[in-house]
Amino acid sequence: MSEAAAATVGSQKGILGWIERTGNKLPDPVFLFFWLIAGLMTVSILASLAGWSAVHPTEIDETTGVATVITAASLISAENIQRLWVEMPQTFTHFHPLGYVLVVMLGAGVAERAGLFGTAMRAGVRGAPVSLLTPIVVLVGMMGNLAADAAYVVLIPLAGIIFHAAGRHPIAGIAASFAGVSGGFSANLLPGQLDALLFGITEAAVETVFGDFTANIAGNWYFIAAMVVVFIPVIWYVTDRMIEPRLGKWNPAMAGSAAPEEASDRDLTAEESKGLKLAGLAALFVIGLWLAFTLGPGTPLINEDATPEARLTPFYQSLVAGFFLLFLLTGWAYGKAAGTITDHRSLVKMMSESMADLAYYLVLAFAAAHFVAMFAWSNLGLILAVHGADALSASGLPAWALLAAIILLSGVLNLFIGSASAKWALLAPVMVPMLMLLGISPEMSTAAYRVGDSATNIITPLMVYFPLILIFCQRWQKDFGIGSLAATMLPYSIGLMVVGIALAIGWVVLDVPLGPGASVFIEVPGQVSAPVATPPAS
């Protein structure tokens, strides 16, 4: 960050300054989990001594016919200490999000490093009609989330150049693309890396209470596609009717020392155009392959012997591998045509580098995996979920109100903890089982969290790319500070939060499927066995 930007950040006052100062006092998310584990151990000891307990919603003693009572377990008991040290490798490697993310990123890393994602985003926004420039930039930004960091690094500065070339204020282009990429972080027409990450955590949260559960990473597909449809008009309106008029006409004298033209707006080369065509053919090949596996002879991705509800389970479970192959083959096809992949060794190198980029995530996953596992060992997740569900049920609040509250909670928490996976790993162990006990599916809980997490990304100075966006803006307006950026993005955040909550409420009220095989409501676990939760009077 430049000295001017740093000074602006340091002098920030008001609510944004308080958020920044408070958030900066929090430890790194890795150490945050270690501190939470220490606190969890203390609570588990006190809960065990106090005799905290709850009736398990699904387990019944076969001998007595009485539902099992689960009591809080101390994490410093001999059994749990042994489990911690003996099962440490297993606790880490069996953390569901880890495998999901590693597999998808092996393919996505190739597509990103080969240049497919960057070229596709450039091709998507170049030459767009001026009247449709904003929605096209926003849509490409949302789709660019499949490219992870590339959307921030490539599209956002490019949007400023394209708006400037169209005679519009460049910072309006940066704001619109930032809102699309980060404010619409979960909005997409396709599931991707984020779905694999979040549903891995959701799967682990369900299993801490209810045992085996297989996450469907397409479980929010329809919902996140709907987010695209409702978010684009909001960002379009805010950009064209609120932000750009407020910015006024851009004055070249206001530009910073760094030349904005550093980001390339050149025409696509013949090799790049050919690469995009071949990547499209590769994508069609992968889609056709999965259709053949699902509908063709033998139907390997359909369990013909299962109940109707479970017949497509193998298909859902295969989607992680499907996205790996999709990204790998499209990236390879593009790279061979564009010259960024020369042989199989460069392909392997790209895959290796994508794993290197996940080094920090691996450290975070190690800490998060142990927090989630130890939370399960203490039985506190089940106890809090059961009693929390009882309290919420007694409150009489409808499902839509509960989910709206979760969205707001996620949005507020996002102001202080930027990592989407870290926040969900904190919330999911209690929230997901608790809502399941109220008949709300894990997929709906995950969808509600995603709405809140996305909406406030663009107004917190703790968001990892916030300083980078500030620098992009200062290329065009040297006195543009962190307060200016936060004030510019605040209308987007409010708009996205309002329509996101409205979308979630409408989804619940209408009971629309969230994705293939994923509904809003589920049968309450243990509902059938509830009458035997109390021992017979005799």
XYZ file of C-alpha atoms in Angstrom:
538
model
C 0.000 0.000 0.000
C 1.278 3.520 -0.754
C 2.264 5.906 2.064
C -0.781 8.068 1.310
C -3.061 5.084 1.499
C -1.444 3.919 4.698
C -1.910 7.342 6.233
C -5.541 7.381 5.198
C -6.056 3.972 6.731
C -4.328 4.962 9.913
C -6.439 8.101 10.328
C -9.759 6.457 9.578
C -12.393 7.391 12.162
C -16.004 6.524 12.884
C -17.531 3.090 12.506
C -15.073 2.044 9.781
C -12.146 3.036 11.932
C -13.572 1.099 14.886
C -14.107 -1.982 12.721
C -10.577 -1.741 11.415
C -8.974 -1.257 14.834
C -11.049 -4.015 16.414
C -10.469 -6.448 13.594
C -6.735 -5.784 13.545
C -6.571 -6.790 17.207
C -7.898 -10.236 16.337
C -5.212 -12.861 15.744
C -4.633 -14.479 12.377
C -7.478 -16.949 11.670
C -5.070 -19.835 12.246
C -4.251 -18.668 15.755
C -7.860 -17.639 16.271
C -8.763 -21.312 16.011
C -6.031 -22.270 18.466
C -7.335 -19.706 20.962
C -10.844 -20.998 20.385
C -9.627 -24.536 21.072
C -8.160 -23.350 24.367
C -11.467 -21.686 25.249
C -13.364 -24.787 24.143
C -11.277 -26.947 26.454
C -12.084 -24.662 29.381
C -15.797 -24.671 28.602
C -15.792 -28.456 28.192
C -14.296 -28.896 31.662
C -16.889 -26.600 33.255
C -19.739 -28.176 31.268
C -18.644 -31.656 32.315
C -18.485 -30.663 35.986
C -21.905 -28.978 35.715
C -23.430 -32.068 34.096
C -24.658 -30.429 30.906
C -26.645 -32.888 28.824
C -29.219 -33.308 26.081
C -31.379 -36.097 24.691
C -29.858 -37.336 21.458
C -32.398 -36.746 18.647
C -31.699 -39.993 16.785
C -30.103 -42.568 19.086
C -32.222 -44.981 21.144
C -31.013 -47.652 23.536
C -32.122 -50.940 21.973
C -32.507 -52.607 25.365
C -34.609 -50.024 27.193
C -36.211 -48.223 24.250
C -35.177 -44.925 25.839
C -33.462 -42.197 23.860
C -29.767 -41.800 24.641
C -28.779 -38.901 26.874
C -25.548 -37.196 25.788
C -23.476 -35.480 28.468
C -20.704 -32.941 28.044
C -17.254 -34.519 27.920
C -14.108 -32.853 29.211
C -11.441 -32.419 26.547
C -8.736 -33.096 29.135
C -10.119 -36.526 29.962
C -7.694 -39.410 29.344
C -9.788 -40.605 26.417
C -9.845 -37.251 24.635
C -6.179 -36.504 25.283
C -5.319 -39.876 23.768
C -7.616 -39.193 20.832
C -6.025 -35.791 20.203
C -2.456 -37.112 19.900
C -3.153 -40.515 18.368
C -5.684 -39.359 15.762
C -4.006 -36.069 14.796
C -3.026 -37.177 11.242
C -6.475 -38.688 10.698
C -8.240 -35.603 12.098
C -6.398 -33.430 9.579
C -6.584 -35.624 6.486
C -10.228 -36.590 7.046
C -11.348 -32.948 7.209
C -13.861 -32.950 4.352
C -13.153 -29.503 2.844
C -9.488 -30.404 2.465
C -9.984 -33.135 -0.120
C -12.695 -31.250 -1.963
C -10.631 -28.079 -2.347
C -7.375 -29.836 -3.238
C -9.004 -31.843 -6.015
C -10.851 -28.896 -7.574
C -7.791 -26.634 -7.318
C -5.587 -29.137 -9.139
C -7.672 -28.398 -12.218
C -8.508 -24.755 -11.546
C -4.828 -23.956 -10.999
C -4.054 -25.101 -14.539
C -6.886 -23.035 -16.032
C -5.728 -19.948 -14.119
C -2.000 -20.275 -14.871
C -2.546 -21.143 -18.505
C -4.324 -17.792 -18.836
C -7.791 -19.163 -19.610
C -9.566 -17.306 -16.834
C -7.875 -13.971 -17.514
C -8.412 -14.137 -21.265
C -12.031 -15.232 -20.851
C -12.712 -12.245 -18.584
C -11.027 -9.840 -20.998
C -13.014 -11.294 -23.894
C -16.200 -11.003 -21.867
C -15.965 -7.278 -21.177
C -14.139 -5.941 -24.233
C -16.355 -4.470 -26.906
C -19.429 -4.479 -24.685
C -22.083 -1.863 -25.644
C -21.807 1.232 -23.456
C -25.434 0.900 -22.368
C -24.815 -2.654 -21.183
C -21.273 -2.169 -19.933
C -22.156 -2.251 -16.239
C -24.209 -5.479 -16.189
C -21.682 -7.255 -18.412
C -18.799 -6.272 -16.134
C -20.795 -7.428 -13.108
C -21.750 -10.760 -14.687
C -18.167 -11.463 -15.732
C -17.080 -10.577 -12.202
C -19.476 -13.063 -10.660
C -18.451 -15.789 -13.088
C -14.847 -14.799 -12.445
C -15.148 -16.126 -8.913
C -14.477 -19.522 -10.466
C -11.004 -18.123 -11.115
C -10.400 -17.206 -7.468
C -7.718 -14.476 -7.254
C -7.596 -13.835 -11.009
C -10.914 -11.973 -10.901
C -9.495 -9.420 -8.454
C -6.157 -9.029 -10.195
C -7.332 -9.047 -13.830
C -10.925 -7.904 -14.105
C -11.161 -5.084 -11.552
C -8.336 -2.890 -12.929
C -9.434 -3.774 -16.464
C -12.971 -2.557 -15.693
C -11.567 0.860 -14.788
C -9.777 1.079 -18.142
C -12.838 -0.035 -20.104
C -15.122 2.477 -18.353
C -12.563 5.205 -19.048
C -12.362 4.222 -22.721
C -16.163 4.418 -22.888
C -16.102 7.967 -21.520
C -17.303 6.940 -18.078
C -15.696 7.414 -14.678
C -13.070 4.673 -14.217
C -13.684 4.319 -10.480
C -17.334 3.506 -11.271
C -16.047 0.571 -13.310
C -13.781 -0.540 -10.463
C -16.660 -0.260 -7.978
C -19.080 -2.216 -10.198
C -16.586 -5.015 -10.833
C -15.569 -5.134 -7.145
C -19.240 -5.426 -6.216
C -19.665 -8.247 -8.724
C -16.535 -10.169 -7.776
C -16.649 -9.708 -4.004
C -20.179 -8.563 -3.137
C -21.476 -11.305 -5.394
C -18.872 -13.724 -4.054
C -21.336 -16.625 -3.850
C -23.399 -15.671 -6.910
C -22.565 -17.785 -9.937
C -24.134 -19.751 -12.747
C -21.974 -22.766 -11.899
C -20.835 -24.384 -8.645
C -17.097 -24.192 -8.093
C -14.313 -24.044 -5.553
C -16.332 -22.152 -2.949
C -19.108 -24.743 -3.058
C -16.579 -27.527 -2.479
C -15.073 -25.616 0.433
C -18.292 -24.628 2.218
C -20.132 -27.901 1.716
C -17.128 -29.783 3.029
C -17.487 -27.834 6.274
C -21.260 -28.373 6.226
C -20.710 -32.119 5.840
C -18.357 -32.180 8.819
C -20.858 -30.190 10.902
C -23.703 -32.612 10.171
C -21.559 -35.625 10.967
C -20.602 -34.307 14.402
C -24.218 -34.896 15.490
C -26.002 -37.165 13.040
C -23.253 -39.447 11.723
C -22.546 -40.225 8.077
C -23.628 -37.529 5.649
C -22.489 -36.857 2.084
C -22.470 -33.262 0.948
C -23.750 -32.372 -2.501
C -21.607 -29.511 -3.805
C -24.390 -28.674 -6.259
C -26.781 -28.260 -3.334
C -26.944 -24.468 -3.789
C -26.747 -24.408 -7.596
C -30.223 -22.997 -8.263
C -29.921 -20.548 -5.388
C -26.560 -19.060 -6.408
C -27.797 -18.788 -10.014
C -30.813 -16.845 -8.718
C -28.421 -14.612 -6.778
C -26.863 -13.654 -10.122
C -30.282 -12.713 -11.498
C -31.264 -10.507 -8.544
C -27.820 -9.047 -7.791
C -27.030 -7.739 -11.288
C -29.935 -5.222 -11.390
C -29.032 -3.958 -7.912
C -25.369 -3.384 -8.780
C -26.359 -1.912 -12.157
C -28.752 0.572 -10.536
C -26.351 1.565 -7.756
C -23.489 2.089 -10.231
C -25.336 4.076 -12.895
C -27.800 6.002 -10.745
C -25.949 6.548 -7.467
C -22.185 6.034 -7.607
C -21.285 7.445 -11.019
C -23.336 10.659 -10.589
C -21.727 11.105 -7.165
C -18.237 10.667 -8.626
C -18.908 13.212 -11.375
C -16.772 13.572 -14.489
C -13.308 12.140 -14.209
C -10.504 14.696 -14.301
C -7.144 13.409 -15.636
C -5.374 15.837 -13.301
C -6.621 13.736 -10.380
C -4.804 10.593 -11.523
C -2.089 9.044 -9.381
C 1.514 8.578 -10.454
C 1.066 4.976 -11.615
C -0.202 4.863 -15.191
C -3.671 3.298 -15.280
C -2.855 1.894 -18.690
C -0.595 -0.676 -17.007
C -3.483 -3.137 -17.105
C -3.779 -4.434 -20.653
C -6.836 -3.792 -22.786
C -5.224 -5.128 -25.954
C -7.059 -7.171 -28.551
C -7.016 -10.936 -28.216
C -4.307 -12.603 -30.267
C -5.170 -15.292 -32.790
C -3.675 -17.875 -30.443
C -5.819 -16.675 -27.531
C -8.980 -16.719 -29.628
C -8.189 -20.233 -30.799
C -7.506 -21.245 -27.206
C -10.921 -20.011 -26.075
C -12.620 -22.001 -28.839
C -10.734 -25.169 -27.947
C -11.503 -24.620 -24.258
C -15.188 -24.409 -25.159
C -14.953 -27.696 -27.026
C -13.185 -29.276 -24.047
C -15.963 -28.067 -21.758
C -18.585 -29.622 -24.050
C -16.613 -32.870 -24.012
C -16.606 -33.031 -20.181
C -20.315 -32.209 -20.009
C -21.070 -34.890 -22.627
C -18.923 -37.391 -20.735
C -20.851 -36.825 -17.515
C -24.158 -37.083 -19.347
C -23.017 -40.409 -20.799
C -22.008 -41.648 -17.336
C -25.401 -40.591 -15.995
C -27.745 -41.539 -18.827
C -25.768 -43.986 -20.941
C -25.399 -47.764 -20.743
C -24.842 -49.062 -17.250
C -25.514 -45.607 -15.716
C -22.400 -45.677 -13.469
C -23.399 -42.390 -11.820
C -26.912 -43.555 -10.906
C -27.675 -46.065 -8.182
C -30.522 -48.017 -9.756
C -31.139 -50.031 -6.571
C -31.543 -47.045 -4.253
C -34.703 -45.200 -3.277
C -35.812 -42.447 -5.696
C -34.362 -39.792 -3.400
C -30.935 -41.475 -3.326
C -30.608 -42.624 -6.946
C -28.533 -39.612 -7.985
C -26.207 -39.696 -4.972
C -23.247 -41.045 -7.019
C -23.778 -38.239 -9.542
C -23.659 -35.574 -6.814
C -20.605 -37.190 -5.268
C -18.854 -37.175 -8.651
C -19.193 -33.418 -9.186
C -15.933 -32.614 -7.388
C -14.078 -34.860 -9.840
C -16.184 -33.417 -12.658
C -15.109 -29.844 -11.931
C -11.488 -30.988 -11.598
C -11.632 -32.516 -15.072
C -13.537 -29.539 -16.500
C -10.957 -27.001 -15.345
C -8.004 -29.253 -16.192
C -9.029 -30.045 -19.773
C -10.249 -26.552 -20.631
C -7.062 -25.037 -19.190
C -4.914 -27.537 -21.065
C -6.763 -26.973 -24.355
C -6.419 -23.197 -24.014
C -2.793 -23.365 -22.965
C -1.726 -25.575 -25.859
C -3.293 -23.187 -28.374
C -2.109 -19.996 -26.663
C 1.410 -21.334 -26.117
C 1.322 -21.102 -22.326
C 1.496 -24.904 -22.014
C 4.288 -26.410 -24.098
C 4.378 -29.983 -22.843
C 3.199 -32.243 -20.056
C 5.943 -30.956 -17.757
C 4.574 -27.411 -17.808
C 1.139 -28.827 -17.062
C 2.457 -30.711 -14.030
C 4.334 -27.586 -12.929
C 1.101 -25.566 -12.999
C -0.652 -28.199 -10.916
C 2.234 -28.142 -8.439
C 2.155 -24.355 -8.208
C -1.585 -24.404 -7.542
C -0.916 -26.669 -4.576
C 1.796 -24.277 -3.376
C -0.758 -21.462 -3.404
C -2.836 -23.479 -0.941
C -0.047 -23.570 1.664
C -1.800 -21.085 3.946
C -5.111 -22.862 3.496
C -3.514 -26.143 4.577
C -2.317 -24.525 7.804
C -5.756 -23.006 8.375
C -7.422 -26.348 7.617
C -5.204 -28.077 10.192
C -6.361 -25.681 12.913
C -10.004 -25.687 11.780
C -10.098 -29.484 11.517
C -9.029 -29.879 15.130
C -11.464 -27.245 16.343
C -14.367 -28.990 14.583
C -13.260 -32.441 15.746
C -12.728 -31.408 19.370
C -16.075 -29.623 19.362
C -17.626 -32.963 18.409
C -15.645 -34.883 21.060
C -16.899 -32.535 23.778
C -20.559 -33.147 22.756
C -21.122 -29.403 23.182
C -22.235 -29.053 19.553
C -25.068 -31.528 20.048
C -26.067 -30.110 23.431
C -26.137 -26.524 22.153
C -27.953 -27.576 18.966
C -30.676 -29.461 20.856
C -31.281 -26.763 23.452
C -30.940 -24.003 20.876
C -33.484 -25.734 18.657
C -35.847 -26.094 21.610
C -35.517 -22.391 22.408
C -36.057 -21.330 18.822
C -39.012 -23.679 18.470
C -40.560 -22.223 21.637
C -40.034 -18.698 20.287
C -42.460 -19.435 17.470
C -40.280 -17.679 14.895
C -40.937 -18.885 11.351
C -38.121 -20.448 9.344
C -37.657 -17.378 7.167
C -37.093 -15.159 10.214
C -34.458 -17.530 11.599
C -32.615 -17.587 8.305
C -32.798 -13.801 7.974
C -31.185 -13.531 11.414
C -28.425 -15.919 10.313
C -27.774 -13.804 7.224
C -27.405 -10.671 9.361
C -25.159 -12.474 11.857
C -22.919 -13.726 9.049
C -22.718 -10.238 7.571
C -21.708 -8.638 10.875
C -19.151 -11.358 11.641
C -17.692 -10.868 8.168
C -16.653 -7.349 9.144
C -14.156 -8.797 11.616
C -13.150 -12.179 10.148
C -12.556 -12.058 6.407
C -12.081 -15.753 5.640
C -15.312 -17.372 4.431
C -14.134 -20.831 5.446
C -12.958 -19.699 8.894
C -16.317 -18.102 9.699
C -18.303 -21.089 8.476
C -16.071 -23.478 10.422
C -16.942 -21.453 13.532
C -20.683 -21.214 12.905
C -21.554 -24.494 11.194
C -20.949 -26.998 14.058
C -23.832 -25.465 16.038
C -25.907 -23.714 13.405
C -26.319 -26.577 10.922
C -27.436 -29.292 13.413
C -29.624 -26.804 15.279
C -31.509 -25.836 12.136
C -31.764 -29.486 11.088
C -33.574 -30.152 14.355
C -36.037 -27.470 13.248
C -36.492 -29.133 9.859
C -34.226 -26.783 7.861
C -31.818 -28.540 5.522
C -28.016 -28.170 5.670
C -28.146 -26.773 2.134
C -30.476 -23.956 3.234
C -28.271 -23.128 6.219
C -25.278 -22.919 3.900
C -27.171 -20.712 1.443
C -28.199 -18.282 4.183
C -24.622 -18.021 5.411
C -23.397 -17.298 1.885
C -25.764 -14.348 1.454
C -24.523 -12.618 4.608
C -20.885 -13.438 3.941
C -20.985 -11.923 0.439
C -22.853 -8.700 1.144
C -20.353 -7.139 3.565
C -17.131 -8.266 1.842
C -16.893 -4.954 0.027
C -17.063 -2.607 3.025
C -14.636 -4.136 5.508
C -11.021 -2.914 5.463
C -10.047 -6.378 6.728
C -11.006 -8.024 3.436
C -7.652 -9.200 2.035
C -8.085 -7.477 -1.335
C -9.431 -4.216 0.077
C -5.999 -2.491 0.033
C -5.405 -3.700 -3.534
C -8.740 -2.239 -4.707
C -7.773 1.000 -2.976
C -4.544 1.124 -4.971
C -6.448 0.500 -8.213
C -8.650 3.491 -7.385
C -5.674 5.695 -6.493
C -4.225 5.152 -9.953
C -7.158 7.176 -11.232
C -7.677 9.493 -8.240
C -4.636 9.929 -6.017
C -6.531 11.280 -2.985
C -9.014 8.375 -2.950
C -8.746 6.965 0.582
C -10.103 3.972 2.438
C -13.047 6.024 3.655
C -13.815 7.000 0.073
C -13.761 3.360 -0.989
C -15.923 2.208 1.919
C -18.431 5.005 1.302
C -18.534 4.118 -2.403
C -19.183 0.449 -1.692
C -21.673 0.898 1.177
C -24.756 1.378 -1.085
C -23.858 -1.846 -2.885
C -23.532 -3.688 0.419
C -26.896 -2.469 1.701
C -28.614 -3.268 -1.587
C -27.118 -6.753 -1.816
C -28.016 -7.499 1.800
C -31.634 -6.389 1.330
C -32.245 -8.337 -1.879
C -30.280 -11.318 -0.545
C -32.506 -11.526 2.527
C -35.592 -11.082 0.353
C -34.389 -13.869 -1.947
C -33.780 -16.232 0.978
C -37.172 -15.447 2.521
C -38.937 -15.978 -0.805
C -37.075 -19.234 -1.317
C -38.205 -20.539 2.072
C -41.799 -19.364 1.734
C -42.158 -20.890 -1.740
C -40.111 -23.987 -0.764
C -38.148 -23.965 -4.013
C -35.360 -26.589 -4.441
C -31.931 -25.084 -3.722
C -30.210 -27.372 -6.188
C -30.591 -30.832 -7.697
C -31.674 -33.105 -4.874
C -31.524 -30.302 -2.277
C -34.674 -28.944 -0.635
C -35.246 -26.157 1.861
C -36.834 -28.419 4.461
C -36.020 -31.907 5.679
C -37.674 -34.377 7.990
C -36.622 -33.502 11.519
C -33.955 -36.035 12.589
C -35.303 -38.237 15.376
C -38.841 -36.967 14.932
C -40.249 -40.492 14.807
C -38.442 -41.561 17.962
C -39.219 -38.407 19.942
C -42.007 -40.008 22.060
C -39.526 -42.427 23.630
C -37.075 -39.685 24.570
C -38.312 -39.940 28.181
C -38.143 -43.275 30.057
C -41.502 -45.023 30.598
C -43.386 -44.015 33.779
C -43.071 -47.516 35.185
